């Protein structure tokens, strides 16, 4: 753009992640999309090229994480792009483009020596997962935790609950290789889902009354119901995944009048500017690792192949490389 508006920042993207939220947008899970055609992507890493009026939390040359959760700085007007003579809409952050105009409050500065390839994980997967554990579920040392869905967010949740010394940490997924990967990141037990006798097996691990904390990441309405059933009378069910519109859930609500809680998470209630520097310092101190989370990498030209692979459920985190 010739001129950046108040609070806008021009970023050269290096890497972008792919998240279930993009698949939800493509599939119009939340209903008709009135902004089409528009750009996608909400987690990435890049370098600041130019800043607009009023911007004071980032400067030219800064390395940044791009995230969808608002943080400090200005919420800028959303940009409009021209492509082959057509207008393409965009939100406050997009990452499936080599150059992007981003709202200042969707950027967090990271050290220049930090690996740009893993930095996009802080844009959503890590901050959401750790936020679910710290802010939403507020997992305590020694509590039992059950996680449905061991994808990008589920893996990070396993790591986070391991770091706060929850026990046992039970993961449920349809794919055995995801459970094996989960065990490297904190799961004490991995159980294959969708079979008879699963509830009994889970209760034998977490206790007859159910788990203290049950986190559902898939958005499957039947699994949300099952997660609620497997939560102890004094426990909390946290819904991270979002069901398709119309896929309603049915639960027996009486326990909610006592000590049981049933909550939805929006991005782990994370505050990126505060939380991302904490996680980076843990990685630098070798107290946590993101090694092995990224299983596949694609150039931007092959993003449709990357999306197909993401839908298959056979990948860990997928990264789009624009370097």
XYZ file of C-alpha atoms in Angstrom:
323
model
C 0.000 0.000 0.000
C 1.075 3.588 -0.653
C -0.195 4.764 2.715
C -0.818 2.791 5.897
C -3.800 3.871 7.955
C -3.764 4.683 11.674
C -2.528 1.650 13.626
C -1.683 -0.479 10.566
C 1.633 -2.297 10.130
C 3.089 -3.804 6.949
C 4.602 -7.244 7.586
C 6.697 -9.532 5.411
C 5.513 -13.006 6.357
C 8.106 -15.744 6.931
C 5.912 -18.597 8.133
C 2.228 -19.243 8.752
C 0.496 -21.990 10.674
C -2.822 -23.636 9.763
C -5.526 -24.014 12.380
C -8.970 -25.620 12.577
C -10.418 -22.084 12.571
C -9.463 -21.699 8.886
C -11.216 -24.968 8.012
C -14.256 -23.690 9.943
C -14.193 -20.491 7.861
C -13.850 -22.397 4.589
C -16.775 -24.644 5.622
C -18.857 -21.671 6.923
C -19.351 -23.412 10.287
C -20.668 -20.204 11.872
C -23.109 -19.526 9.017
C -22.952 -17.519 5.748
C -19.813 -15.420 5.234
C -20.670 -11.862 4.181
C -17.025 -10.841 3.645
C -16.150 -13.117 0.707
C -13.734 -13.072 -1.016
C -11.297 -12.672 1.874
C -7.840 -13.700 3.035
C -7.281 -16.333 5.726
C -4.724 -17.256 8.377
C -4.325 -16.068 11.965
C -0.966 -17.367 13.211
C 2.368 -16.449 11.685
C 5.823 -14.928 12.021
C 7.402 -12.113 10.075
C 9.377 -8.878 10.043
C 7.951 -5.355 10.275
C 8.523 -3.470 6.996
C 6.682 -0.225 7.691
C 4.487 1.249 10.441
C 1.452 3.498 10.117
C 0.572 6.607 12.159
C 0.104 6.056 15.899
C 1.958 2.731 16.070
C 4.336 2.550 19.052
C 4.572 -1.097 20.188
C 6.521 -2.285 17.102
C 9.080 -0.659 14.812
C 10.658 -1.369 11.408
C 12.900 -4.440 11.491
C 11.214 -6.030 14.524
C 10.594 -9.778 14.420
C 6.986 -10.455 15.386
C 4.414 -13.159 16.014
C 1.051 -12.540 14.332
C -1.919 -13.678 16.438
C -5.702 -13.403 16.342
C -6.187 -12.504 20.027
C -6.180 -8.727 20.570
C -3.299 -7.409 22.671
C -1.717 -4.026 23.379
C -1.610 -1.390 20.685
C -4.205 0.064 18.327
C -7.050 -1.905 16.757
C -6.599 -0.552 13.233
C -9.112 -0.393 10.360
C -9.131 -3.652 8.389
C -7.338 -3.469 5.024
C -8.693 -4.175 1.554
C -6.411 -5.683 -1.094
C -6.549 -5.513 -4.880
C -5.960 -8.755 -6.763
C -6.349 -8.850 -10.561
C -8.653 -5.857 -10.351
C -10.870 -7.390 -7.662
C -11.239 -6.317 -4.038
C -10.166 -8.907 -1.460
C -11.256 -8.309 2.128
C -9.182 -9.050 5.216
C -9.551 -8.986 8.984
C -7.155 -7.494 11.545
C -4.709 -10.335 10.878
C -4.101 -12.589 7.857
C -1.138 -14.885 7.285
C -1.784 -16.740 4.018
C -0.106 -13.880 2.130
C 3.533 -12.905 1.621
C 2.970 -9.257 2.539
C 0.199 -8.385 4.955
C -1.267 -5.235 6.490
C -1.868 -6.111 10.150
C -3.530 -4.289 13.039
C -0.936 -3.255 15.646
C -2.796 -5.108 18.427
C -2.359 -8.453 16.600
C 1.462 -8.314 16.801
C 3.909 -9.278 19.570
C 7.648 -8.619 19.287
C 9.956 -11.634 19.767
C 13.783 -11.809 20.109
C 15.597 -11.601 16.766
C 17.479 -14.827 17.480
C 14.268 -16.812 18.114
C 13.438 -19.477 15.500
C 10.917 -17.890 13.080
C 9.779 -21.339 11.961
C 8.310 -22.304 15.342
C 7.190 -18.753 16.247
C 3.763 -19.120 14.501
C 2.855 -21.747 17.125
C 2.621 -18.837 19.585
C 0.010 -17.186 17.363
C -2.644 -19.726 18.312
C -1.754 -23.317 19.235
C 0.511 -22.651 22.233
C -1.242 -19.551 23.616
C -4.672 -21.169 23.254
C -3.587 -24.460 24.839
C -1.624 -22.965 27.719
C -4.415 -20.404 28.218
C -7.016 -23.184 28.419
C -4.925 -24.821 31.158
C -3.894 -21.667 33.085
C -6.816 -19.281 32.564
C -9.924 -21.333 31.775
C -9.495 -24.692 33.537
C -6.996 -23.355 36.113
C -5.563 -26.860 36.469
C -4.069 -27.536 39.902
C -1.104 -29.750 40.794
C -2.267 -33.374 41.073
C -5.639 -32.963 39.355
C -6.711 -35.610 36.846
C -7.070 -34.363 33.267
C -8.799 -35.936 30.257
C -8.225 -34.509 26.756
C -10.387 -35.366 23.735
C -8.518 -34.779 20.459
C -4.708 -34.776 20.361
C -4.166 -32.382 17.439
C -2.044 -29.204 17.498
C -3.938 -27.679 20.428
C -4.431 -31.026 22.224
C -0.685 -31.746 22.141
C 0.110 -28.361 23.644
C -2.579 -28.867 26.299
C -0.920 -32.192 27.208
C 2.417 -30.407 27.557
C 0.917 -27.581 29.652
C -0.937 -29.866 32.101
C 2.247 -31.930 32.431
C 4.133 -28.760 33.357
C 1.667 -28.002 36.178
C 2.037 -31.610 37.425
C -1.474 -32.853 36.737
C -1.911 -36.634 37.049
C -3.023 -38.755 35.333
C -3.162 -37.041 31.935
C -5.342 -39.160 29.640
C -5.639 -38.446 25.915
C -8.326 -39.827 23.583
C -7.976 -39.782 19.793
C -8.975 -41.922 16.803
C -5.389 -42.101 15.539
C -2.817 -44.144 17.456
C 0.187 -42.194 16.102
C -1.270 -38.996 17.618
C -1.530 -40.715 20.987
C 2.091 -41.868 20.683
C 3.128 -38.300 19.889
C 1.033 -37.113 22.866
C 2.989 -39.390 25.189
C 6.178 -37.562 24.207
C 4.538 -34.291 25.243
C 2.955 -35.199 28.567
C 0.179 -37.782 28.212
C 0.460 -40.536 30.826
C -2.152 -42.644 28.966
C -3.372 -42.652 25.353
C -6.689 -44.316 24.514
C -8.200 -44.958 21.084
C -11.630 -43.338 20.842
C -14.916 -44.467 19.298
C -15.141 -47.930 20.853
C -17.160 -49.846 23.427
C -16.005 -49.788 27.029
C -14.027 -46.549 26.661
C -15.845 -44.758 29.487
C -15.124 -47.632 31.899
C -11.459 -47.628 30.911
C -11.239 -43.864 31.443
C -12.907 -44.086 34.890
C -10.465 -46.834 35.893
C -7.655 -44.314 35.287
C -9.134 -41.043 36.562
C -11.464 -42.409 39.271
C -15.071 -43.615 39.341
C -16.497 -40.101 39.671
C -14.730 -38.867 36.531
C -11.829 -36.491 35.851
C -11.269 -33.162 37.607
C -10.740 -31.432 34.262
C -12.009 -32.604 30.863
C -10.947 -30.638 27.777
C -12.718 -31.232 24.448
C -10.826 -29.944 21.388
C -12.639 -31.527 18.414
C -15.993 -29.710 18.408
C -17.834 -33.018 17.878
C -21.148 -32.561 19.728
C -21.329 -36.226 20.798
C -17.812 -35.975 22.270
C -18.756 -32.776 24.117
C -21.625 -34.703 25.742
C -19.272 -37.572 26.587
C -16.698 -35.130 28.010
C -19.365 -33.631 30.293
C -20.465 -37.095 31.454
C -16.871 -37.999 32.306
C -16.313 -34.853 34.389
C -16.459 -35.317 38.148
C -19.291 -33.605 40.130
C -16.735 -31.028 41.354
C -14.904 -30.770 38.034
C -14.946 -28.590 34.931
C -15.591 -29.409 31.266
C -13.850 -26.983 28.890
C -15.050 -26.838 25.261
C -12.279 -25.666 22.946
C -13.653 -27.116 19.683
C -16.738 -25.504 18.126
C -19.588 -27.686 16.772
C -21.160 -26.864 13.417
C -24.228 -24.633 13.689
C -27.271 -26.806 14.348
C -25.262 -29.657 15.936
C -26.762 -29.077 19.359
C -25.681 -30.877 22.516
C -27.888 -32.433 25.164
C -26.686 -32.578 28.780
C -28.250 -33.223 32.183
C -27.779 -29.809 33.771
C -28.629 -30.478 37.454
C -24.939 -30.905 38.488
C -24.305 -27.352 37.220
C -26.462 -26.055 40.102
C -23.913 -27.553 42.502
C -20.142 -27.630 41.852
C -19.826 -28.907 38.292
C -18.852 -26.352 35.638
C -19.259 -26.389 31.856
C -17.487 -23.606 29.976
C -16.445 -22.599 26.474
C -12.969 -21.274 25.794
C -12.204 -18.413 23.458
C -8.549 -18.753 22.609
C -7.693 -19.750 26.170
C -8.537 -16.172 27.283
C -4.902 -15.490 26.369
C -3.217 -12.073 26.466
C -0.453 -12.558 23.852
C 1.809 -9.630 24.852
C 2.010 -10.952 28.420
C 2.029 -14.700 27.765
C 4.184 -15.125 24.619
C 7.341 -13.657 26.272
C 6.826 -16.073 29.203
C 6.720 -19.107 26.919
C 9.719 -17.915 24.916
C 11.727 -17.601 28.150
C 10.700 -21.163 29.097
C 11.914 -22.435 25.713
C 15.191 -20.519 26.069
C 15.618 -22.047 29.554
C 14.853 -25.499 28.069
C 11.871 -25.887 30.429
C 9.599 -26.570 27.443
C 10.095 -27.588 23.853
C 8.179 -27.267 20.593
C 10.509 -29.703 18.827
C 8.460 -32.246 16.926
C 5.170 -30.296 16.887
C 5.650 -29.311 13.248
C 5.339 -32.424 11.101
C 4.920 -30.934 7.594
C 5.993 -27.855 5.657
C 4.590 -26.509 2.358
C 5.330 -23.476 0.172
C 2.447 -20.979 -0.158
C 1.732 -22.184 -3.741
C 0.780 -25.597 -2.302
C -1.492 -24.331 0.453
C -4.508 -26.262 -0.884
C -2.521 -29.503 -0.519
C -1.639 -28.419 3.027
C -5.334 -27.840 3.811
C -6.254 -31.287 2.451
C -3.563 -32.860 4.654
C -4.816 -30.856 7.661
C -8.366 -32.168 7.114
C -7.093 -35.762 7.004
C -6.025 -35.484 10.648
C -2.760 -37.240 9.814
C -0.454 -34.279 10.509
C 0.813 -32.539 13.622
C 1.169 -28.813 13.032
C 1.578 -27.792 9.384
C 3.693 -24.761 8.488
C 3.530 -22.649 5.308
C 7.000 -21.402 4.350
C 7.231 -18.021 2.587
C 10.951 -17.388 3.026
